[in-house]
Short mmCIF file of C-alpha atoms and ligand atoms in Angstrom, two decimals:
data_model
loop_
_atom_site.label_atom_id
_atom_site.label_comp_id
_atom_site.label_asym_id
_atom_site.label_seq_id
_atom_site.Cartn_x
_atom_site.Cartn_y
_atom_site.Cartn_z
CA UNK A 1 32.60 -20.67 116.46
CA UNK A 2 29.47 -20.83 114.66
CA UNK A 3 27.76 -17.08 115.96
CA UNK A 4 25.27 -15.64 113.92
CA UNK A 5 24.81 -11.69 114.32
CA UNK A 6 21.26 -10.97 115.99
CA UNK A 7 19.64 -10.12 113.11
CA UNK A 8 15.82 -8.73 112.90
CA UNK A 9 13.45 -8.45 110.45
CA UNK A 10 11.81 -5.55 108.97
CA UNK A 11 7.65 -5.27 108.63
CA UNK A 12 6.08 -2.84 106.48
CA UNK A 13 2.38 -2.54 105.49
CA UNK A 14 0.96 -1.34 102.34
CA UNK A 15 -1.98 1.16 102.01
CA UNK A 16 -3.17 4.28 100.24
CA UNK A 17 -4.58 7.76 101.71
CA UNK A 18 -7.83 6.87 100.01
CA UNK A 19 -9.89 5.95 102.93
CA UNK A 20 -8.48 8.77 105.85
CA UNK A 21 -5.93 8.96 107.91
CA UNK A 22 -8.09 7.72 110.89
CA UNK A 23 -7.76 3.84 108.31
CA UNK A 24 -4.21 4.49 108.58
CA UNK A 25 -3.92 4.70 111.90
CA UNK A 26 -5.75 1.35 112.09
CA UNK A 27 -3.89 0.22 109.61
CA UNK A 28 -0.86 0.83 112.07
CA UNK A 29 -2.17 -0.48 115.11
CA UNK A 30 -3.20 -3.36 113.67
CA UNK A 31 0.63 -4.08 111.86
CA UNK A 32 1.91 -3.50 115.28
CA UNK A 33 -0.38 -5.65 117.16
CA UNK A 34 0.19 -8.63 113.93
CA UNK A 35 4.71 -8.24 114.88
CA UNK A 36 3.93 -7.66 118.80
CA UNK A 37 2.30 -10.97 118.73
CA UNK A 38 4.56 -12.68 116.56
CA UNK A 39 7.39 -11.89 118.63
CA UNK A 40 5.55 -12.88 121.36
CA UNK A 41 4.95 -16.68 120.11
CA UNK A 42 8.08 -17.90 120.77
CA UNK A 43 8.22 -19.45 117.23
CA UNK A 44 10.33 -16.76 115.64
CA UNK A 45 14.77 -17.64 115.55
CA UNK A 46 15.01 -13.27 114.82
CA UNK A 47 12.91 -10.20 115.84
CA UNK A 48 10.27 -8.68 113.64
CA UNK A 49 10.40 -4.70 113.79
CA UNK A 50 7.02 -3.08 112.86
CA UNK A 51 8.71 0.13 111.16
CA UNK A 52 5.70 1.88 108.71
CA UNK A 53 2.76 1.97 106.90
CA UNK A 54 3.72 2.78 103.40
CA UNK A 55 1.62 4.81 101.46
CA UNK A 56 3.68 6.52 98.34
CA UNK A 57 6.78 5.63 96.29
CA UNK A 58 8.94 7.83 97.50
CA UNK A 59 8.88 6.68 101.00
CA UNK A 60 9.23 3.22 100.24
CA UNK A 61 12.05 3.58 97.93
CA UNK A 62 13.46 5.06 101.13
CA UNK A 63 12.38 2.31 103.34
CA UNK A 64 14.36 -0.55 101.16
CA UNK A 65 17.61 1.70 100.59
CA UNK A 66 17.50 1.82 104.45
CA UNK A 67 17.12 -2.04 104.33
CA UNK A 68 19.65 -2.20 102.24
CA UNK A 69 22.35 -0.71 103.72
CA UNK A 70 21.23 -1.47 107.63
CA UNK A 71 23.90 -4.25 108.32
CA UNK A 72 21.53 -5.42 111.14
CA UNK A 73 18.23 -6.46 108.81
CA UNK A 74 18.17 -9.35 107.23
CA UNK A 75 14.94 -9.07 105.29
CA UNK A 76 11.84 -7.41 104.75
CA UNK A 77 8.05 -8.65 105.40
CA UNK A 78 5.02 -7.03 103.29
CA UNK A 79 1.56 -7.11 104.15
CA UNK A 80 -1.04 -5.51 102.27
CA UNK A 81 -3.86 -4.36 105.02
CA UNK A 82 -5.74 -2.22 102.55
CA UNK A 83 -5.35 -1.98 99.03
CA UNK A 84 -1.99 -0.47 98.25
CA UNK A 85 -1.53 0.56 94.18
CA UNK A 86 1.35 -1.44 93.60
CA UNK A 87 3.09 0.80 90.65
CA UNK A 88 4.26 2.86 94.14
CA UNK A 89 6.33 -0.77 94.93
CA UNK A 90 8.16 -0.97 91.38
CA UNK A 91 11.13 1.31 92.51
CA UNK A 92 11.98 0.36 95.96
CA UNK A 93 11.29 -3.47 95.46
CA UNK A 94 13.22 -3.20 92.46
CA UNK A 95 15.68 -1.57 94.56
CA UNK A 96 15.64 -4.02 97.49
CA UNK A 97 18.91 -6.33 97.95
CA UNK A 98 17.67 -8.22 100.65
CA UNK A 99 15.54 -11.31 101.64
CA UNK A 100 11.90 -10.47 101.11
CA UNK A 101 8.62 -12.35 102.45
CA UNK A 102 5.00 -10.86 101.08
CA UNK A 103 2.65 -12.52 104.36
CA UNK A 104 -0.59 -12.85 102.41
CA UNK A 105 -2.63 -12.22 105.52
CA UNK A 106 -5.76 -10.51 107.01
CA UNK A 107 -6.15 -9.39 110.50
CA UNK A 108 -9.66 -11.32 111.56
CA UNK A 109 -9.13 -14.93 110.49
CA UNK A 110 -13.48 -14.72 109.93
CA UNK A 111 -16.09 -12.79 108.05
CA UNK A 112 -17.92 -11.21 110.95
CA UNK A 113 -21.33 -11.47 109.29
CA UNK A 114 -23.14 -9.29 111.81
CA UNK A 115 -20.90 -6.47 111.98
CA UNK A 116 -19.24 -5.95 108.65
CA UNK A 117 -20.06 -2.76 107.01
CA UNK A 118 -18.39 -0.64 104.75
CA UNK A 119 -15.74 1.24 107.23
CA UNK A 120 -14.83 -2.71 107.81
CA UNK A 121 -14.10 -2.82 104.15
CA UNK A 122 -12.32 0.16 103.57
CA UNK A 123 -10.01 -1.27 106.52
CA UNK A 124 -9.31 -4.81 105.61
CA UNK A 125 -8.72 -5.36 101.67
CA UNK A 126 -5.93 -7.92 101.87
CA UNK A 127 -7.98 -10.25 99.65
CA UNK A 128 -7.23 -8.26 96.51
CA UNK A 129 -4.69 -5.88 98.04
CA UNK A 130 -2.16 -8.77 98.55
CA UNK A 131 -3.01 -9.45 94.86
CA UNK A 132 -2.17 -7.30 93.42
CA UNK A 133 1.02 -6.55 95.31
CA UNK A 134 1.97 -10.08 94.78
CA UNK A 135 1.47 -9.31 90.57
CA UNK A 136 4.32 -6.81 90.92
CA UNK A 137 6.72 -9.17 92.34
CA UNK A 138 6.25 -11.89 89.90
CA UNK A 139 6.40 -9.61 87.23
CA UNK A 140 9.84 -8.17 88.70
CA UNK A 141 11.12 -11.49 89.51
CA UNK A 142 11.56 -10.82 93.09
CA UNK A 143 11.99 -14.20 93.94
CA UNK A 144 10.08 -13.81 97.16
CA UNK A 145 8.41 -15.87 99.45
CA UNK A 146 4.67 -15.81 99.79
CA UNK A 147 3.39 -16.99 103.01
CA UNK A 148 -0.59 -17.27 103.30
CA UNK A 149 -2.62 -18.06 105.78
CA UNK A 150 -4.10 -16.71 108.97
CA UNK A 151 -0.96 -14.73 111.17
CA UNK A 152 -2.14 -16.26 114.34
CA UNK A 153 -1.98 -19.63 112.81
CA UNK A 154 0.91 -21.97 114.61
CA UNK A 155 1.43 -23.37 110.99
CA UNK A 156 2.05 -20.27 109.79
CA UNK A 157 4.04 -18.70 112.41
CA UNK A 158 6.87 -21.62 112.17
CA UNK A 159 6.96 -21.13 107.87
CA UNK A 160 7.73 -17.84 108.61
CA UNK A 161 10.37 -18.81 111.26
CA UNK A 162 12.00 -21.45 108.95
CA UNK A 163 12.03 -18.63 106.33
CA UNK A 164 13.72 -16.31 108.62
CA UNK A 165 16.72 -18.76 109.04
CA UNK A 166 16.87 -19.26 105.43
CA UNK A 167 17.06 -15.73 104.56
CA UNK A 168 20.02 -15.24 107.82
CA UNK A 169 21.64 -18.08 105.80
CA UNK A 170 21.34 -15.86 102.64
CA UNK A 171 23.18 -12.76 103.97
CA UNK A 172 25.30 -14.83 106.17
CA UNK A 173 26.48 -16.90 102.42
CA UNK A 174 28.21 -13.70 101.42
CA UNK A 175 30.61 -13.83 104.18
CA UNK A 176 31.16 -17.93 103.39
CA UNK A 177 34.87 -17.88 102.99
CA UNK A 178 36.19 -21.72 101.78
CA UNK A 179 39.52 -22.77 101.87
CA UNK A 180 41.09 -25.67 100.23
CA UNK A 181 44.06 -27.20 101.34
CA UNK A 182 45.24 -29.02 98.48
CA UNK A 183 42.85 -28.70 95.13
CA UNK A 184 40.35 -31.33 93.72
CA UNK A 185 40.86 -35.10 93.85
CA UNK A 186 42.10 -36.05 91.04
CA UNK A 187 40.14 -36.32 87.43
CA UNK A 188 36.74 -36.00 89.18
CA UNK A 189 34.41 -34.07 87.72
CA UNK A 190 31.00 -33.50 89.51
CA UNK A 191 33.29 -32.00 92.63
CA UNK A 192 34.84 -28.88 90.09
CA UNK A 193 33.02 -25.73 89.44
CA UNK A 194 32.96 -22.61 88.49
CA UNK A 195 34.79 -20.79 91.99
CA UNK A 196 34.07 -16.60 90.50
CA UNK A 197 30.54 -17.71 89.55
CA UNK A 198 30.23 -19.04 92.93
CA UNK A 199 30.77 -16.10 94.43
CA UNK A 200 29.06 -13.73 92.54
CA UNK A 201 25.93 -15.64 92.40
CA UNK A 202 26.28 -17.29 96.07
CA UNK A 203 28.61 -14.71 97.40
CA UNK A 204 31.36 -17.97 98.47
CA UNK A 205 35.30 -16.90 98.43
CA UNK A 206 37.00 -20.15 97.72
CA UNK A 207 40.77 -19.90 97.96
CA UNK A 208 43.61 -22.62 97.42
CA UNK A 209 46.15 -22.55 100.34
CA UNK A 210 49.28 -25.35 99.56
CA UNK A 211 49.57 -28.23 102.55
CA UNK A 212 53.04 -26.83 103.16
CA UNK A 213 51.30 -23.74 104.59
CA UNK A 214 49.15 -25.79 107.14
CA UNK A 215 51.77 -28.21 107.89
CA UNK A 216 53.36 -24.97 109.50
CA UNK A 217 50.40 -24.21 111.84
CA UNK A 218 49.83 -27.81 112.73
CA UNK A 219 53.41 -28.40 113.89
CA UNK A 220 53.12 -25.23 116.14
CA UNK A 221 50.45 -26.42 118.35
CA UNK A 222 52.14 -26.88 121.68
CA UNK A 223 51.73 -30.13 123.55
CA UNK A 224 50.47 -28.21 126.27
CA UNK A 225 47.70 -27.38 123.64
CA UNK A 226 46.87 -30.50 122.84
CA UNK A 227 46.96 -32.03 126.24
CA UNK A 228 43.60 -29.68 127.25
CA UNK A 229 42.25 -30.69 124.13
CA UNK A 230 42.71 -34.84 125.26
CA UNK A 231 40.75 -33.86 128.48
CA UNK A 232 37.86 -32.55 126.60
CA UNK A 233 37.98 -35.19 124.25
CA UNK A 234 37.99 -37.95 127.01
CA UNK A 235 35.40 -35.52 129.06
CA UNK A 236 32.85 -35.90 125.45
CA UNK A 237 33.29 -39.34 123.89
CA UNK A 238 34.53 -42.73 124.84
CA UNK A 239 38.19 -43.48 124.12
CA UNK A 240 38.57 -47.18 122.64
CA UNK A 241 41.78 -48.29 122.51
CA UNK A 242 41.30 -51.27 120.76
CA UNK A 243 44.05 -53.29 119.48
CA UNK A 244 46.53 -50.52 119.78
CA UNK A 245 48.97 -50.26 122.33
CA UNK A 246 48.30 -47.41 124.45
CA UNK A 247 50.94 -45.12 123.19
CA UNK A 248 50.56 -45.94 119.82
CA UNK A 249 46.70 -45.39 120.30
CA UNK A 250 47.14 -42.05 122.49
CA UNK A 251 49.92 -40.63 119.67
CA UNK A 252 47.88 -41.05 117.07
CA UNK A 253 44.66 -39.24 118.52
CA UNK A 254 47.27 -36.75 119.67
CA UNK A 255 48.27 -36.18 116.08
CA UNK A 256 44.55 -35.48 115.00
CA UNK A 257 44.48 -32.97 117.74
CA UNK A 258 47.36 -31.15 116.96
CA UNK A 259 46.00 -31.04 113.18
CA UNK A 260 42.35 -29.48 114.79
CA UNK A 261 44.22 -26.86 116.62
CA UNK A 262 46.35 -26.27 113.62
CA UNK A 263 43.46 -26.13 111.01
CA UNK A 264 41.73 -23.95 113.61
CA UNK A 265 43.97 -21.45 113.51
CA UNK A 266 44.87 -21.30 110.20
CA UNK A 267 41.54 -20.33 109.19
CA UNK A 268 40.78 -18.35 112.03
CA UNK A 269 43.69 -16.21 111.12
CA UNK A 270 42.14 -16.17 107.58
CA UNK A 271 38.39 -15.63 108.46
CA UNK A 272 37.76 -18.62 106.67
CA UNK A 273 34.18 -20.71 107.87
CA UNK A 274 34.75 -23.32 106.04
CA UNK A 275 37.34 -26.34 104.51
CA UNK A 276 38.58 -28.73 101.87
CA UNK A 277 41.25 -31.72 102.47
CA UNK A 278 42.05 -34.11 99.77
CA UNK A 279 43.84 -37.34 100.34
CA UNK A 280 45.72 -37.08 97.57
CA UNK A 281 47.74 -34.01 99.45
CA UNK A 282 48.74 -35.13 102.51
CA UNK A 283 52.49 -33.89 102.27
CA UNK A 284 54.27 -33.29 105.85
CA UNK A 285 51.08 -34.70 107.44
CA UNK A 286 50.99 -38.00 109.48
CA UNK A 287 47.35 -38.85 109.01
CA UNK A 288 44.34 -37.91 107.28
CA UNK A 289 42.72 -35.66 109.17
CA UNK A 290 39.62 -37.49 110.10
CA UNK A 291 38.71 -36.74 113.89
CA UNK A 292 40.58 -33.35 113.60
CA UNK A 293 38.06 -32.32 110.48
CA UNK A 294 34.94 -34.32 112.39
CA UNK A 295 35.48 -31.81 115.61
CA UNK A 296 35.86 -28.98 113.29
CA UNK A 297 32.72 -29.98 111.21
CA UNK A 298 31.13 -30.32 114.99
CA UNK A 299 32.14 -26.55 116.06
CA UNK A 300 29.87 -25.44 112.78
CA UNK A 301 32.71 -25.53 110.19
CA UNK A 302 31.57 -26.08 106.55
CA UNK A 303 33.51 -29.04 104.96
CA UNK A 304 34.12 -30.97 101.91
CA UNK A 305 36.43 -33.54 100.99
CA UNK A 306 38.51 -34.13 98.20
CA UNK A 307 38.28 -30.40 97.38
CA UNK A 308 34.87 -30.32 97.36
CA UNK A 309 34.16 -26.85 97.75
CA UNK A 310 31.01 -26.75 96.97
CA UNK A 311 29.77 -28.82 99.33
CA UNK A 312 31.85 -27.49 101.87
CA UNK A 313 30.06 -24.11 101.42
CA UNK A 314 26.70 -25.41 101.61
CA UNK A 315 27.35 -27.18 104.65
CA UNK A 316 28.63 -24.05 106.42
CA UNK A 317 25.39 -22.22 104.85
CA UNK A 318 23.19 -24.96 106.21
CA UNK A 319 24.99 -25.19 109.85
CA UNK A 320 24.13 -21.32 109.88
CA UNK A 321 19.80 -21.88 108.68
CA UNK A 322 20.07 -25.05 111.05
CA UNK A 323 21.70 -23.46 114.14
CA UNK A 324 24.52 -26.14 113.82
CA UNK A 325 21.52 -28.71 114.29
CA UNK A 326 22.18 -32.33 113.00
CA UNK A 327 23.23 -31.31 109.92
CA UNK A 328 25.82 -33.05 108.45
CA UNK A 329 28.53 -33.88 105.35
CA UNK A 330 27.58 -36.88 103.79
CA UNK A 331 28.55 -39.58 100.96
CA UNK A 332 26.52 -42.37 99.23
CA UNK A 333 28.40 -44.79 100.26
CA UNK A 334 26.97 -48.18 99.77
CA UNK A 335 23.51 -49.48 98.95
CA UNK A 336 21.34 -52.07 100.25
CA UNK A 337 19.03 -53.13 97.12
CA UNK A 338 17.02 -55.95 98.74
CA UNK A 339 13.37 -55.40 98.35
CA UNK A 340 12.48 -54.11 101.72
CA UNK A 341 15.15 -53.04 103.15
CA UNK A 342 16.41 -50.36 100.72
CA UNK A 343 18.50 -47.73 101.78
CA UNK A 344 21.69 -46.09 101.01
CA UNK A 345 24.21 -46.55 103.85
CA UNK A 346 25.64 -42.68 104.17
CA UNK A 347 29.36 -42.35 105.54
CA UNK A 348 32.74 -40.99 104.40
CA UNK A 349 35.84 -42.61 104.77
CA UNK A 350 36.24 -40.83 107.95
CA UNK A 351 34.69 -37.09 108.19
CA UNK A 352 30.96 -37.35 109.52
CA UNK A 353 29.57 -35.13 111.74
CA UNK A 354 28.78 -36.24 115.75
CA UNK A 355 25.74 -34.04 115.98
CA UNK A 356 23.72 -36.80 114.06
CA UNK A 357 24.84 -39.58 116.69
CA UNK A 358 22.67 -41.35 118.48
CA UNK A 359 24.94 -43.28 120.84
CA UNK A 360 28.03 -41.54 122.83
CA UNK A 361 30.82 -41.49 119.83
CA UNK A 362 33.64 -43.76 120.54
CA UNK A 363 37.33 -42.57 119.49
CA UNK A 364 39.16 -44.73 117.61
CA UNK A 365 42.21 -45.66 115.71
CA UNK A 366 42.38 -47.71 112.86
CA UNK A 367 44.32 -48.19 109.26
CA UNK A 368 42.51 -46.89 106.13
CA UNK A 369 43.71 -48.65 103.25
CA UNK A 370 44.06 -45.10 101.01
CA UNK A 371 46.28 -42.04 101.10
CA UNK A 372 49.35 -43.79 102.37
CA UNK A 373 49.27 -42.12 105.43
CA UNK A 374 49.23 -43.62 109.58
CA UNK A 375 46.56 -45.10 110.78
CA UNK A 376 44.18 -42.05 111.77
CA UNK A 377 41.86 -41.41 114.89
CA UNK A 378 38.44 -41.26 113.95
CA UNK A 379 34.76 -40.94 115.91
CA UNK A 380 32.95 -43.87 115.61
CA UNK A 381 29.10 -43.63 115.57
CA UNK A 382 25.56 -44.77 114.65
CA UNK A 383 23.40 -41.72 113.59
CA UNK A 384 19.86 -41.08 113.88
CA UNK A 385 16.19 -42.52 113.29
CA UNK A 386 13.47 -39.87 111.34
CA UNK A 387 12.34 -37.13 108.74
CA UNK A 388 15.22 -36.05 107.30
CA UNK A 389 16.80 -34.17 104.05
CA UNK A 390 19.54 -34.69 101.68
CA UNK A 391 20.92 -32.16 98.61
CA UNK A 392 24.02 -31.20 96.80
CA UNK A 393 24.92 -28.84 94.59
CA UNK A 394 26.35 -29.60 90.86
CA UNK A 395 27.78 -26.76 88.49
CA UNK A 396 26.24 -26.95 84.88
CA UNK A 397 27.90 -24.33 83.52
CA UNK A 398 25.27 -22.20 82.60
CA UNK A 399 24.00 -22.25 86.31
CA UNK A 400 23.99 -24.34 89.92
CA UNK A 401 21.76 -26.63 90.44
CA UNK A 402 20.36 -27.78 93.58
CA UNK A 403 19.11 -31.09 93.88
CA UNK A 404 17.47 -32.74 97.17
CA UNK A 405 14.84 -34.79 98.15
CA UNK A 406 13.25 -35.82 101.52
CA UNK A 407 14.81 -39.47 103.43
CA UNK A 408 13.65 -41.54 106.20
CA UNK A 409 16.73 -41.72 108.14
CA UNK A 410 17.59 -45.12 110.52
CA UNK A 411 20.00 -47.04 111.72
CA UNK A 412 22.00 -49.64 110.33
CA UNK A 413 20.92 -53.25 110.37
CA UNK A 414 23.60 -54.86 112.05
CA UNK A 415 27.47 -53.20 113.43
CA UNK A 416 30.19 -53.64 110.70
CA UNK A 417 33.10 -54.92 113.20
CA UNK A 418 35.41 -54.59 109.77
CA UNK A 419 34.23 -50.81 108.76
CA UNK A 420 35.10 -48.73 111.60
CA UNK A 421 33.29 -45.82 110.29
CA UNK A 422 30.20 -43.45 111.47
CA UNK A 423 26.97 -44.44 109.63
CA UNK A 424 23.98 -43.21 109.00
CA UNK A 425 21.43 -44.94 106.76
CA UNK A 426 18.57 -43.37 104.61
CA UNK A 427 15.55 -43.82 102.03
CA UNK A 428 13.96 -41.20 99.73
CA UNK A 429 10.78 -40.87 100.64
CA UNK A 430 9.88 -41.51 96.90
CA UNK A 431 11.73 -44.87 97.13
CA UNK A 432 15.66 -45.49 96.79
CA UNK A 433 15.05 -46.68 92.88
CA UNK A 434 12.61 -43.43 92.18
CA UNK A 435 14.89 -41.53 94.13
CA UNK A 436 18.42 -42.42 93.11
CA UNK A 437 17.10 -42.38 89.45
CA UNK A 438 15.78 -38.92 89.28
CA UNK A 439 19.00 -37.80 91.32
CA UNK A 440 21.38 -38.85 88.77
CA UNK A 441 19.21 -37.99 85.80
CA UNK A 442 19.26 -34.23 87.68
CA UNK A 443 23.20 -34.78 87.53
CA UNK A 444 23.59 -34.93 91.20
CA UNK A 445 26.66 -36.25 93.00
CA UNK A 446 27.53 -38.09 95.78
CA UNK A 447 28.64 -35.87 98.28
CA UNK A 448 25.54 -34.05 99.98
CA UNK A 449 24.58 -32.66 103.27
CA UNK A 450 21.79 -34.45 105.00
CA UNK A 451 19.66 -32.74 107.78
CA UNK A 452 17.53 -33.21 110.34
CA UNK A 453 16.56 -29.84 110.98
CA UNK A 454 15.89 -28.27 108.04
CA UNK A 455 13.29 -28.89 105.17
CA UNK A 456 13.05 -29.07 101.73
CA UNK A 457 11.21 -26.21 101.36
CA UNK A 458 13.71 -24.55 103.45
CA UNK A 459 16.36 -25.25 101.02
CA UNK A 460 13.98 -24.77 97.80
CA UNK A 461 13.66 -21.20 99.08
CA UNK A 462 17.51 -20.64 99.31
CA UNK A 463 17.95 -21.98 96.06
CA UNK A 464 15.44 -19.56 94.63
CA UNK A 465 17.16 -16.45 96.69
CA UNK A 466 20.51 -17.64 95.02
CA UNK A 467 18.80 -17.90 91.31
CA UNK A 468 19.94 -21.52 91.29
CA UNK A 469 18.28 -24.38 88.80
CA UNK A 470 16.28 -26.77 91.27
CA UNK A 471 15.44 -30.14 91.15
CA UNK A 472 13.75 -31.72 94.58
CA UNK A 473 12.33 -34.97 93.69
CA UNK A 474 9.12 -35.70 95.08
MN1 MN B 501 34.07 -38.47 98.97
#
């Protein structure tokens, strides 16, 4: 379910009729050649549209009100070729609603010594013409990226690709609709927030639904239904009975099928992208939903539990920069504090996400000791070895916060026969005491979304498109 409208970029360049219009026609040429060839790289997730060279105020007030209201652009990329007076950018930038990345460039990556001349210089001013472009932004508080370096550059062709997902993510966050079945877990705090400010700042709708209303949708999935789900599950994972007796085994996955279906729909029917359960509101339902929300979290669903909304949006927002790449709900969920082996063993009690596996899941049924409930079907996995991320986002009142810093994922030490969870473990890169100390300071919780795919600087850039506080410990 996770589809992501082809979006495409626009590319403007910046110049003056100082120098002739035979400079602008360079000028052009060379802007075309700079998006032709980016396109043609391979690097870039959306297209990059050479549309003008922009010479006055009026037209490029025009340009971004055409941005603006052109469903199909996600952003904008600047490049000053020449110098381009940047009073003529107050207006439209000022103006512009969208995503917007100044490419601090040139078009020869050298100083041809032999050949340069004055013509040359009239041509290629981006040394001071992305200057003082890039004064304007700052002073308007665009909160735009700045990419610098040489366009042909393989470095710099994938920043600008990992920018382009984050700024898909940031038009693609106004449509993040949450609902919560059930509201927060009782008398915990760092899961609450502020749900209008949320949207207006972040543009997430987060609506309460009671369980009675789901209840309704789960108990109208047909067995038929859930039989061609079974298949698929058995076609995808390995089915452990275990100690259950077949039928009690095959009922209870059957339940947490019937609950994926049901959930499915509901928010289908809704347009909702993402989800909240709570344990504590589990009335009319035989189980916690634990493989029904792990599938639903695998189709590209945002989720959070115990009404963790927040987290649920950012995962959905994430799934959407990461291309619903190993990206996944997580919890600090115990620690291993001996020195040299420190880590933070990351689980919930049941809700993890099988893109981070690293073995074939297994499905299977066991009790869990809270919630009151039958003993609920679950995937059972060990995630994945590398460079990886991990941030959540807290509500201060007077703003977000994002907080994150960069992990060394791996695998656990040993199996845990007696904690028949998923598990994934982790290390800051600054060292779990460094780490988990500056998290908590920062007033981070314990719910977070850890990738595999996506970087810190990645997320640092949403943040600043969504005027959050930031604190990425490094
Ligand atoms: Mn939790």
């Amino acid at each position: 379910m996770l589809s992501v409208p082809d979006y495409e970029f626009w590319f403007v360049t910046g110049s003056q009729h100082l120098y002739g219009e035979e400079q602008l026609k360079s000028v052009a040429k060379d802007a075309q050649d700079i998006a032709d060839k980016l396109n043609a790289s391979g690097k870039l997730p959306y297209k990059v549209v050479f549309k003008d060279v922009m010479t006055t105020a009026d037209g490029i007030t025009k340009f971004m009100k055409e941005v603006n209201y052109n469903d199909k652009v996600a952003g904008v990329i600047t490049w000053m070729h020449t110098f381009s007076p940047a009073k003529n950018w107050i207006r439209g930038t000022e103006l512009l609603q969208k995503p917007l990345l100044h490419l601090a460039t040139q078009y020869l990556n050298n100083i041809p010594y032999d050949t340069i001349d004055f013509d040359y210089m009239n041509l290629n001013q981006s040394a001071h013409g992305d200057r003082e472009y890039a004064y304007i932004n700052a002073r308007l508080k665009k909160n735009n990226k700045i990419v610098y370096g040489y366009w042909g550059d393989e470095d710099v062709q994938e920043q600008i690709a990992r920018w382009e997902d984050v700024a898909v993510a940031y038009n693609e966050s106004f449509k993040v609709k949450v609902a919560r079945f059930g509201d927060t877990m009782r008398n915990v705090a760092v899961t609450e927030g502020d749900k209008v400010q949320a949207q207006i700042q972040m543009g997430w709708t987060v609506d309460y639904y009671g369980i009675g209303d789901l209840v309704k949708e789960i108990n109208a999935v047909s067995d038929a239904d859930v039989d061609k789900e079974y298949a698929d599950l058995e076609s995808r994972y390995e089915m452990v009975q275990g100690d259950n007796d077949a039928e009690t085994y095959k009922h209870s996955v059957r339940v947490q099928l019937a609950q994926y279906l049901g959930i499915k729909r509901f928010l289908e029917k809704g347009g909702y992208t993402a989800f909240t359960t709570n344990f504590e509101d589990l009335y009319g339902m035989e189980q916690l939903p634990g493989l029904a929300a792990q599938l639903l979290i695998r189709d590209g669903y945002g989720f959070g539990a115990e009404g963790d909304w927040k987290t649920a949006a950012l995962g959905r927002v994430m799934k959407i920069m990461s291309h619903n790449k190993q990206t996944a709900f997580m919890e600090d969920y115990t620690l291993d504090l001996r020195k040299g082996h420190e880590a933070i063993l990351g689980s919930h009690m049941l809700e993890v996400d099988p893109s981070i596996a690293s073995d074939k899941p297994r499905v299977e049924v066991h009790p869990l000791d809270i919630g009151g409930k039958a003993d609920p079907a679950r995937l059972v996995f060990t995630g994945s070895e590398g460079d990886a991320i991990d941030v959540t986002v807290s509500d201060f009142r007077d703003n977000f916060k994002m907080i994150g810093y960069a992990v060394d994922a791996h695998k656990p030490e040993a199996e845990t026969p007696k904690l028949p969870v998923a598990k994934q473990l982790w290390t800051p890169k600054v060292g779990l005491k460094q780490g988990a100390l500056a998290w908590m300071q920062a007033g981070g919780g314990h719910h977070t979304m850890l990738s595999f795919s996506l970087t810190e600087e990645q997320m640092e850039d949403f943040a600043t498109m969504m005027n959050m506080n930031k604190a990425f410990i490094k």
